[in-house]
């Protein structure tokens, strides 16, 4: 797969819009003449959305805003020695590219998860790419959420070609400094390849995963619903139950089969269930070891003492506590971000947050008092690294200060 992805990236890098348009015809089966979404299309899209959906999107945006605005960095000035002051300032990344998946479902909720923190961070240019439908349109809710959250430009491009276009720039799609957003295995591979040299990325956020960690107190109807909620994302999604109760496991198995039949996306979900597992463990210790080793993107803890269990989680993307906290809450509207590391990457990466959209610049200011105290140590270290130019930059200042 990486070879195919590399080929697409190279062609987009060399041929720009022409290659993106060709790949849109190949992979999304759509014949486009332009990639950018016009103002008229955005307005027409907005008029197609029901008032109920607008209200729900506005509610979700408000919660996501509240949660991410509370993550604002407050840089403290630290006097490391008298007269030597150091501090950090957070600055938004100027140009960011958001990828919104659209292959199997139009994920307009992901627009909020990425554009809301980008806006709070102060990113100036927020570009969005998403695959169009076969008639060349973009789902109206994607357009509505994008406008609401402050996206500057929207383009009809999906998959590898979209990632390559944002990484290198084309005639119409601007080059950005960092690319964000989840996607299927092709999108994730493309993000990893372009990030080797040319652009930053948030993290590998691939096919969705959920683990439910449950004991005998859990409700099998809820557990089955949670497993299926992620299985329906794609045939490569994973839904895992880890439980200390054989009785619960059997009840969940029956419930999954029953609820699956009622799901419109039962074909996708049943393929995902083939990569999924119900695992019986001997005790909570074994459950915790297994969970921390799996490092699930999402973890739902439905046990009697879920707060104690949660204290012992060290590897997971986002955790949902108790029987009334389904993953769907975090996927849409509780306020936390749903763009999260998959495939074990939660051991090393955090999900998207306000921090993902900023850099911290360090500052320092030294007074003559500070230079007198710190200067000799710098001179000594520079001389021993045999870097006399460095030493001299301090010496000339100390000479001037000592003359005063
Ligand atoms: N980890 C997270 O935070 C998170 C959040 C939301 C969604 N997701 C996941 O995002 C994924 C979305 O996937 P999707 O497929 O629906 O949409 P997508 O937009 O990621 O992928 C669609 C694109 O894939 C490309 N493609 C398809 N087949 C190809 C091929 N054979 N070769 C090259 N390119 C090809 C096409 O260009 C198409 O535009 C799901 O797996 C979902 O679970 C993850
Ligand atoms: N569960 C996905 C994250 O892995 C996010 C999502 C969007 N819409 C519904 N769910
Ligand atoms: Zn989901």
Short mmCIF file of C-alpha atoms and ligand atoms in Angstrom, two decimals:
data_model
loop_
_atom_site.label_atom_id
_atom_site.label_comp_id
_atom_site.label_asym_id
_atom_site.label_seq_id
_atom_site.Cartn_x
_atom_site.Cartn_y
_atom_site.Cartn_z
CA UNK A 1 0.00 0.00 0.00
CA UNK A 2 2.83 2.43 0.84
CA UNK A 3 4.12 2.13 -2.77
CA UNK A 4 0.75 3.16 -4.24
CA UNK A 5 0.48 6.02 -1.76
CA UNK A 6 4.01 7.22 -2.60
CA UNK A 7 3.18 7.19 -6.30
CA UNK A 8 0.07 9.35 -5.80
CA UNK A 9 2.01 11.80 -3.61
CA UNK A 10 4.79 12.16 -6.23
CA UNK A 11 2.32 12.77 -9.05
CA UNK A 12 0.44 15.45 -7.11
CA UNK A 13 3.74 17.08 -6.16
CA UNK A 14 4.79 17.16 -9.82
CA UNK A 15 1.49 17.93 -11.56
CA UNK A 16 -0.61 19.82 -8.97
CA UNK A 17 -4.34 20.33 -9.63
CA UNK A 18 -4.29 18.18 -12.79
CA UNK A 19 -3.23 15.12 -10.78
CA UNK A 20 -5.70 15.83 -7.96
CA UNK A 21 -8.55 16.09 -10.50
CA UNK A 22 -7.48 12.81 -12.12
CA UNK A 23 -7.33 10.98 -8.79
CA UNK A 24 -10.72 12.36 -7.83
CA UNK A 25 -12.08 10.75 -11.00
CA UNK A 26 -10.32 7.44 -10.20
CA UNK A 27 -11.02 7.09 -6.48
CA UNK A 28 -14.11 9.20 -5.80
CA UNK A 29 -15.69 8.60 -9.24
CA UNK A 30 -16.33 12.30 -9.73
CA UNK A 31 -15.52 14.54 -12.69
CA UNK A 32 -14.63 17.97 -11.37
CA UNK A 33 -13.43 21.01 -13.25
CA UNK A 34 -12.49 23.04 -10.15
CA UNK A 35 -11.41 21.94 -6.69
CA UNK A 36 -12.47 24.92 -4.58
CA UNK A 37 -15.96 25.21 -3.11
CA UNK A 38 -17.67 28.45 -4.12
CA UNK A 39 -19.50 30.89 -1.85
CA UNK A 40 -22.78 30.01 -3.63
CA UNK A 41 -22.28 26.30 -2.89
CA UNK A 42 -21.73 27.09 0.80
CA UNK A 43 -24.88 29.20 1.00
CA UNK A 44 -26.93 26.63 -0.90
CA UNK A 45 -25.64 23.89 1.42
CA UNK A 46 -26.59 25.83 4.54
CA UNK A 47 -30.15 26.27 3.35
CA UNK A 48 -30.55 22.48 3.13
CA UNK A 49 -29.88 21.84 6.82
CA UNK A 50 -32.74 21.46 9.26
CA UNK A 51 -33.03 23.81 12.22
CA UNK A 52 -32.70 20.81 14.60
CA UNK A 53 -29.38 19.81 13.08
CA UNK A 54 -28.11 23.41 13.17
CA UNK A 55 -29.06 23.63 16.86
CA UNK A 56 -27.26 20.36 17.63
CA UNK A 57 -24.11 21.46 15.77
CA UNK A 58 -24.15 24.81 17.58
CA UNK A 59 -24.49 23.04 20.97
CA UNK A 60 -21.58 20.71 20.17
CA UNK A 61 -19.44 23.64 18.96
CA UNK A 62 -20.07 25.51 22.22
CA UNK A 63 -18.94 22.54 24.36
CA UNK A 64 -15.88 21.88 22.20
CA UNK A 65 -15.02 25.58 22.43
CA UNK A 66 -15.39 25.63 26.23
CA UNK A 67 -13.23 22.56 26.71
CA UNK A 68 -10.49 23.69 24.32
CA UNK A 69 -10.46 27.36 25.40
CA UNK A 70 -9.76 26.14 28.94
CA UNK A 71 -6.52 24.62 27.60
CA UNK A 72 -5.05 28.09 26.82
CA UNK A 73 -1.39 28.24 27.78
CA UNK A 74 -0.40 30.84 30.35
CA UNK A 75 3.36 31.46 30.07
CA UNK A 76 4.98 32.26 33.42
CA UNK A 77 8.07 34.49 33.59
CA UNK A 78 10.75 32.67 35.57
CA UNK A 79 13.81 34.38 37.01
CA UNK A 80 16.33 31.54 36.86
CA UNK A 81 18.97 33.76 38.53
CA UNK A 82 18.76 37.41 39.57
CA UNK A 83 18.69 39.37 36.30
CA UNK A 84 18.07 36.32 34.07
CA UNK A 85 14.41 36.02 33.03
CA UNK A 86 12.98 33.28 30.77
CA UNK A 87 9.44 32.71 29.49
CA UNK A 88 7.37 31.02 26.79
CA UNK A 89 4.69 32.44 24.53
CA UNK A 90 2.14 30.30 22.67
CA UNK A 91 1.61 31.24 19.01
CA UNK A 92 -0.90 29.64 16.63
CA UNK A 93 0.50 27.81 13.60
CA UNK A 94 -0.13 30.23 10.72
CA UNK A 95 -1.31 27.78 8.04
CA UNK A 96 -3.08 24.54 8.88
CA UNK A 97 -4.78 21.93 6.71
CA UNK A 98 -7.76 19.93 7.99
CA UNK A 99 -8.68 16.58 6.44
CA UNK A 100 -12.32 15.61 6.87
CA UNK A 101 -13.04 11.98 5.97
CA UNK A 102 -15.90 11.36 3.60
CA UNK A 103 -15.42 7.90 2.13
CA UNK A 104 -17.97 6.01 4.19
CA UNK A 105 -19.71 8.81 6.14
CA UNK A 106 -19.65 12.64 5.93
CA UNK A 107 -17.94 13.36 9.27
CA UNK A 108 -19.05 16.95 9.84
CA UNK A 109 -18.41 16.47 13.57
CA UNK A 110 -14.70 16.21 12.69
CA UNK A 111 -14.87 19.72 11.19
CA UNK A 112 -15.73 21.06 14.66
CA UNK A 113 -13.06 18.92 16.35
CA UNK A 114 -10.35 20.44 14.17
CA UNK A 115 -11.49 23.93 13.20
CA UNK A 116 -12.67 25.01 16.67
CA UNK A 117 -9.26 24.55 18.37
CA UNK A 118 -7.49 25.95 15.27
CA UNK A 119 -9.51 29.14 15.58
CA UNK A 120 -8.96 29.43 19.35
CA UNK A 121 -5.22 28.93 18.79
CA UNK A 122 -5.21 31.88 16.38
CA UNK A 123 -4.29 29.97 13.18
CA UNK A 124 -4.62 32.50 10.34
CA UNK A 125 -5.19 30.27 7.33
CA UNK A 126 -7.43 27.25 7.93
CA UNK A 127 -7.81 25.10 4.81
CA UNK A 128 -10.15 22.09 4.61
CA UNK A 129 -10.12 19.16 2.17
CA UNK A 130 -12.82 16.50 1.99
CA UNK A 131 -13.85 14.01 -0.69
CA UNK A 132 -16.92 15.09 -2.70
CA UNK A 133 -19.93 12.90 -3.47
CA UNK A 134 -20.22 11.44 -6.97
CA UNK A 135 -22.29 14.45 -8.10
CA UNK A 136 -19.43 16.74 -7.05
CA UNK A 137 -21.19 18.16 -4.00
CA UNK A 138 -19.96 18.40 -0.42
CA UNK A 139 -22.32 17.34 2.37
CA UNK A 140 -24.20 20.50 3.48
CA UNK A 141 -23.48 19.86 7.17
CA UNK A 142 -19.72 19.86 6.43
CA UNK A 143 -20.15 23.25 4.74
CA UNK A 144 -22.28 24.59 7.60
CA UNK A 145 -19.88 23.39 10.33
CA UNK A 146 -16.88 24.73 8.40
CA UNK A 147 -18.37 28.19 8.04
CA UNK A 148 -19.55 28.21 11.68
CA UNK A 149 -16.11 27.25 12.97
CA UNK A 150 -14.22 29.76 10.81
CA UNK A 151 -12.61 27.68 8.04
CA UNK A 152 -11.19 29.98 5.33
CA UNK A 153 -11.14 27.73 2.25
CA UNK A 154 -12.82 24.42 1.40
CA UNK A 155 -11.63 22.05 -1.35
CA UNK A 156 -13.14 18.98 -2.99
CA UNK A 157 -10.31 16.51 -2.59
CA UNK A 158 -10.04 13.30 -0.62
CA UNK A 159 -7.58 10.58 0.27
CA UNK A 160 -3.88 10.66 -0.54
CA UNK A 161 -4.29 13.35 -3.20
CA UNK A 162 -5.73 15.77 -0.62
CA UNK A 163 -2.92 15.14 1.85
CA UNK A 164 -0.27 15.59 -0.88
CA UNK A 165 -1.94 18.78 -2.11
CA UNK A 166 -1.90 20.34 1.37
CA UNK A 167 1.68 19.18 1.95
CA UNK A 168 3.15 20.60 -1.29
CA UNK A 169 0.53 23.05 -2.54
CA UNK A 170 -1.10 23.05 -5.98
CA UNK A 171 -2.40 25.87 -8.18
CA UNK A 172 -5.57 26.04 -6.08
CA UNK A 173 -4.84 24.27 -2.77
CA UNK A 174 -2.39 26.18 -0.54
CA UNK A 175 0.60 24.49 1.07
CA UNK A 176 0.20 24.38 4.85
CA UNK A 177 2.63 23.91 7.74
CA UNK A 178 0.71 21.17 9.57
CA UNK A 179 -1.95 18.67 8.48
CA UNK A 180 -4.63 17.41 10.86
CA UNK A 181 -7.40 14.88 10.77
CA UNK A 182 -8.35 11.25 10.70
CA UNK A 183 -8.85 9.02 7.72
CA UNK A 184 -8.65 5.52 6.37
CA UNK A 185 -5.42 3.55 5.97
CA UNK A 186 -4.47 5.42 2.74
CA UNK A 187 -4.92 8.83 4.35
CA UNK A 188 -2.98 7.77 7.43
CA UNK A 189 -0.13 6.33 5.34
CA UNK A 190 -0.02 9.53 3.22
CA UNK A 191 0.19 11.71 6.34
CA UNK A 192 3.03 9.58 7.68
CA UNK A 193 4.96 9.74 4.37
CA UNK A 194 4.67 13.52 3.85
CA UNK A 195 5.61 14.11 7.48
CA UNK A 196 8.98 12.40 7.06
CA UNK A 197 10.40 15.57 5.52
CA UNK A 198 7.98 18.14 4.32
CA UNK A 199 5.16 19.03 6.71
CA UNK A 200 4.12 18.39 10.31
CA UNK A 201 1.13 16.16 11.14
CA UNK A 202 -1.03 15.76 14.23
CA UNK A 203 -0.64 11.98 14.68
CA UNK A 204 -1.55 8.68 13.01
CA UNK A 205 -5.38 8.76 13.46
CA UNK A 206 -6.55 5.74 11.49
CA UNK A 207 -9.55 3.41 11.61
CA UNK A 208 -11.59 3.79 14.80
CA UNK A 209 -11.22 1.50 17.79
CA UNK A 210 -13.12 1.06 21.02
CA UNK A 211 -12.48 -1.14 24.03
CA UNK A 212 -15.14 -1.68 26.65
CA UNK A 213 -13.72 -2.81 29.98
CA UNK A 214 -16.59 -4.25 31.99
CA UNK A 215 -17.42 -6.40 34.98
CA UNK A 216 -20.59 -8.23 35.95
CA UNK A 217 -22.30 -4.94 36.88
CA UNK A 218 -22.31 -3.71 33.25
CA UNK A 219 -25.44 -3.51 31.14
CA UNK A 220 -25.03 -5.85 28.12
CA UNK A 221 -27.39 -3.72 26.02
CA UNK A 222 -25.19 -0.64 26.52
CA UNK A 223 -21.97 -2.59 25.98
CA UNK A 224 -23.21 -4.10 22.71
CA UNK A 225 -24.40 -0.67 21.52
CA UNK A 226 -20.99 0.86 22.28
CA UNK A 227 -19.14 -1.90 20.42
CA UNK A 228 -21.39 -1.52 17.37
CA UNK A 229 -21.11 2.28 17.42
CA UNK A 230 -17.50 1.99 16.38
CA UNK A 231 -17.81 -1.17 14.28
CA UNK A 232 -20.09 0.79 11.94
CA UNK A 233 -17.30 3.27 11.07
CA UNK A 234 -15.53 0.99 8.62
CA UNK A 235 -14.70 -2.61 7.86
CA UNK A 236 -11.25 -2.04 9.37
CA UNK A 237 -12.58 -0.64 12.67
CA UNK A 238 -12.11 -2.65 15.87
CA UNK A 239 -14.44 -3.19 18.83
CA UNK A 240 -13.13 -5.14 21.80
CA UNK A 241 -14.76 -6.24 25.05
CA UNK A 242 -12.49 -7.12 27.98
CA UNK A 243 -14.45 -8.55 30.87
CA UNK A 244 -14.08 -10.46 34.11
CA UNK A 245 -17.60 -11.88 33.75
CA UNK A 246 -18.40 -14.86 31.54
CA UNK A 247 -22.10 -14.20 32.01
CA UNK A 248 -21.73 -10.64 30.70
CA UNK A 249 -19.66 -11.84 27.76
CA UNK A 250 -22.37 -14.28 26.70
CA UNK A 251 -25.10 -11.68 27.11
CA UNK A 252 -23.10 -9.14 25.05
CA UNK A 253 -22.57 -11.69 22.27
CA UNK A 254 -26.34 -12.23 22.01
CA UNK A 255 -27.05 -8.48 22.17
CA UNK A 256 -24.48 -7.66 19.48
CA UNK A 257 -26.13 -10.14 17.13
CA UNK A 258 -29.58 -8.73 17.88
CA UNK A 259 -28.63 -5.04 17.57
CA UNK A 260 -26.52 -5.67 14.47
CA UNK A 261 -29.60 -6.78 12.56
CA UNK A 262 -31.22 -3.41 13.25
CA UNK A 263 -28.28 -1.32 12.04
CA UNK A 264 -28.54 0.23 8.55
CA UNK A 265 -24.75 -0.17 8.26
CA UNK A 266 -24.84 -3.84 9.30
CA UNK A 267 -22.63 -4.96 6.40
CA UNK A 268 -19.78 -2.66 7.38
CA UNK A 269 -20.24 -3.40 11.09
CA UNK A 270 -20.25 -7.15 10.63
CA UNK A 271 -16.99 -6.97 8.64
CA UNK A 272 -15.45 -4.89 11.45
CA UNK A 273 -16.65 -7.48 13.99
CA UNK A 274 -14.43 -10.00 12.25
CA UNK A 275 -11.37 -7.98 13.43
CA UNK A 276 -12.94 -7.61 16.86
CA UNK A 277 -12.93 -9.74 20.00
CA UNK A 278 -14.77 -10.50 23.23
CA UNK A 279 -12.06 -11.39 25.77
CA UNK A 280 -12.63 -13.08 29.12
CA UNK A 281 -9.92 -12.37 31.72
CA UNK A 282 -9.42 -13.93 35.15
CA UNK A 283 -9.39 -10.66 37.13
CA UNK A 284 -9.14 -6.86 36.93
CA UNK A 285 -5.31 -7.01 37.07
CA UNK A 286 -5.23 -9.00 33.84
CA UNK A 287 -7.84 -6.66 32.32
CA UNK A 288 -5.70 -3.62 33.12
CA UNK A 289 -2.49 -5.17 31.78
CA UNK A 290 -4.24 -6.09 28.55
CA UNK A 291 -5.83 -2.64 28.21
CA UNK A 292 -2.59 -0.74 28.80
CA UNK A 293 -0.85 -2.99 26.28
CA UNK A 294 -3.59 -2.51 23.63
CA UNK A 295 -3.67 1.29 24.22
CA UNK A 296 -7.14 1.73 22.69
CA UNK A 297 -8.18 4.92 20.94
CA UNK A 298 -11.35 4.93 23.06
CA UNK A 299 -11.87 3.14 26.36
CA UNK A 300 -15.23 2.82 28.06
CA UNK A 301 -15.04 1.60 31.67
CA UNK A 302 -18.25 0.02 32.89
CA UNK A 303 -17.30 -1.48 36.24
CA UNK A 304 -18.64 -0.99 39.73
CA UNK A 305 -15.56 0.95 40.87
CA UNK A 306 -14.84 2.65 37.55
CA UNK A 307 -13.02 5.60 39.11
CA UNK A 308 -10.42 3.34 40.76
CA UNK A 309 -9.99 1.39 37.53
CA UNK A 310 -9.55 4.65 35.58
CA UNK A 311 -6.72 5.72 37.90
CA UNK A 312 -4.71 2.75 36.64
CA UNK A 313 -5.09 3.49 32.92
CA UNK A 314 -1.81 4.69 31.44
CA UNK A 315 -2.35 4.09 27.71
CA UNK A 316 -5.56 5.25 25.98
CA UNK A 317 -6.72 8.08 23.74
CA UNK A 318 -9.97 9.09 25.45
CA UNK A 319 -11.72 7.43 28.40
CA UNK A 320 -15.47 7.26 29.14
CA UNK A 321 -16.47 6.54 32.71
CA UNK A 322 -19.54 4.67 33.93
CA UNK A 323 -22.57 3.25 32.20
CA UNK A 324 -24.01 6.64 31.15
CA UNK A 325 -20.93 7.84 29.22
CA UNK A 326 -21.05 6.30 25.74
CA UNK A 327 -18.28 7.02 23.26
CA UNK A 328 -20.84 8.75 21.06
CA UNK A 329 -20.85 11.63 23.60
CA UNK A 330 -17.17 12.32 22.96
CA UNK A 331 -17.54 11.65 19.24
CA UNK A 332 -20.01 14.53 18.95
CA UNK A 333 -20.76 16.87 21.73
CA UNK A 334 -19.36 16.49 25.28
CA UNK A 335 -16.47 18.82 24.42
CA UNK A 336 -13.45 16.47 24.26
CA UNK A 337 -11.73 15.92 20.92
CA UNK A 338 -12.48 12.82 18.86
CA UNK A 339 -9.34 12.98 16.71
CA UNK A 340 -7.26 10.41 18.53
CA UNK A 341 -4.30 8.08 18.04
CA UNK A 342 -5.11 4.55 16.87
CA UNK A 343 -3.25 1.29 16.33
CA UNK A 344 -1.33 1.45 19.65
CA UNK A 345 -0.05 5.00 19.06
CA UNK A 346 -1.87 6.13 22.24
CA UNK A 347 1.24 4.81 24.03
CA UNK A 348 3.20 7.74 22.61
CA UNK A 349 0.75 10.34 21.25
CA UNK A 350 -2.06 12.45 22.71
CA UNK A 351 -5.24 13.19 20.79
CA UNK A 352 -5.77 16.57 19.14
CA UNK A 353 -6.00 19.45 21.62
CA UNK A 354 -5.37 23.19 21.60
CA UNK A 355 -1.64 22.41 21.97
CA UNK A 356 -1.67 20.66 18.59
CA UNK A 357 -2.29 24.03 16.90
CA UNK A 358 0.31 26.10 18.69
CA UNK A 359 4.03 26.37 19.04
CA UNK A 360 5.70 27.78 22.10
CA UNK A 361 8.43 30.30 21.49
CA UNK A 362 10.91 30.81 24.32
CA UNK A 363 12.19 34.26 25.26
CA UNK A 364 14.96 35.42 27.60
CA UNK A 365 16.20 38.74 28.83
CA UNK A 366 19.43 39.31 30.76
CA UNK A 367 20.31 42.45 32.68
CA UNK A 368 23.86 43.57 33.55
CA UNK A 369 23.40 42.06 37.02
CA UNK A 370 22.37 38.79 35.36
CA UNK A 371 25.29 38.87 32.92
CA UNK A 372 27.75 39.32 35.78
CA UNK A 373 26.45 36.21 37.57
CA UNK A 374 25.82 33.92 34.61
CA UNK A 375 28.56 35.16 32.23
CA UNK A 376 31.58 33.38 33.75
CA UNK A 377 29.79 30.02 33.68
CA UNK A 378 28.95 30.50 29.98
CA UNK A 379 32.53 31.50 29.20
CA UNK A 380 33.84 28.42 30.99
CA UNK A 381 31.49 26.03 29.20
CA UNK A 382 32.12 27.60 25.77
CA UNK A 383 35.90 27.45 26.22
CA UNK A 384 35.65 23.76 27.12
CA UNK A 385 33.54 23.03 24.06
CA UNK A 386 36.30 24.82 22.12
CA UNK A 387 33.83 27.36 20.81
CA UNK A 388 35.70 30.61 21.39
CA UNK A 389 33.23 32.64 19.34
CA UNK A 390 30.51 31.73 21.84
CA UNK A 391 32.79 32.66 24.76
CA UNK A 392 33.65 35.98 23.13
CA UNK A 393 29.97 36.98 22.76
CA UNK A 394 29.86 37.00 26.58
CA UNK A 395 33.38 38.39 27.16
CA UNK A 396 32.75 41.58 25.12
CA UNK A 397 29.65 42.28 27.17
CA UNK A 398 31.32 41.59 30.52
CA UNK A 399 34.18 43.95 29.54
CA UNK A 400 31.69 46.72 28.76
CA UNK A 401 29.70 46.11 32.02
CA UNK A 402 32.87 46.04 34.13
CA UNK A 403 34.01 49.40 32.67
CA UNK A 404 30.76 51.14 33.74
N1 LIG B 1 -8.85 8.10 14.70
C1 LIG B 1 -9.74 9.05 14.65
O1 LIG B 1 -9.67 10.04 15.39
C2 LIG B 1 -10.89 8.97 13.69
C3 LIG B 1 -11.92 9.94 13.70
C4 LIG B 1 -12.93 9.86 12.72
C5 LIG B 1 -12.89 8.83 11.77
N2 LIG B 1 -11.88 7.92 11.80
C6 LIG B 1 -11.74 6.89 10.78
O2 LIG B 1 -11.59 7.56 9.55
C7 LIG B 1 -11.85 6.63 8.52
C8 LIG B 1 -12.58 7.32 7.38
O3 LIG B 1 -12.40 6.53 6.26
P1 LIG B 1 -13.24 6.68 4.96
O4 LIG B 1 -12.76 5.64 4.02
O5 LIG B 1 -14.66 6.74 5.31
O6 LIG B 1 -12.91 8.13 4.41
P2 LIG B 1 -11.55 8.83 3.96
O7 LIG B 1 -11.95 10.19 3.56
O8 LIG B 1 -10.48 8.66 4.98
O9 LIG B 1 -11.06 8.03 2.69
C9 LIG B 1 -11.67 8.17 1.44
C10 LIG B 1 -10.61 8.35 0.40
O10 LIG B 1 -9.76 7.19 0.36
C11 LIG B 1 -9.17 7.14 -0.90
N3 LIG B 1 -9.06 5.75 -1.35
C12 LIG B 1 -10.02 4.80 -1.29
N4 LIG B 1 -9.57 3.65 -1.84
C13 LIG B 1 -8.30 3.88 -2.26
C14 LIG B 1 -7.30 3.09 -2.91
N5 LIG B 1 -7.54 1.81 -3.24
N6 LIG B 1 -6.12 3.65 -3.18
C15 LIG B 1 -5.87 4.94 -2.88
N7 LIG B 1 -6.78 5.75 -2.26
C16 LIG B 1 -7.98 5.22 -1.95
C17 LIG B 1 -10.03 7.95 -1.85
O11 LIG B 1 -9.26 8.98 -2.41
C18 LIG B 1 -11.13 8.53 -0.98
O12 LIG B 1 -11.33 9.91 -1.25
C19 LIG B 1 -12.63 5.48 9.13
O13 LIG B 1 -11.76 4.37 9.16
C20 LIG B 1 -12.91 5.98 10.56
O14 LIG B 1 -12.90 4.92 11.45
C21 LIG B 1 -10.89 7.98 12.72
N1 LIG B 2 -15.38 7.67 16.45
C1 LIG B 2 -14.67 8.55 15.55
C2 LIG B 2 -13.26 8.72 16.10
O1 LIG B 2 -12.54 7.58 16.05
C3 LIG B 2 -15.26 9.92 15.44
C4 LIG B 2 -16.64 10.04 14.92
C5 LIG B 2 -17.15 10.99 14.10
N2 LIG B 2 -18.45 10.74 13.94
C6 LIG B 2 -18.77 9.72 14.66
N3 LIG B 2 -17.66 9.27 15.26
ZN1 LIG B 3 -17.45 7.33 16.10
#
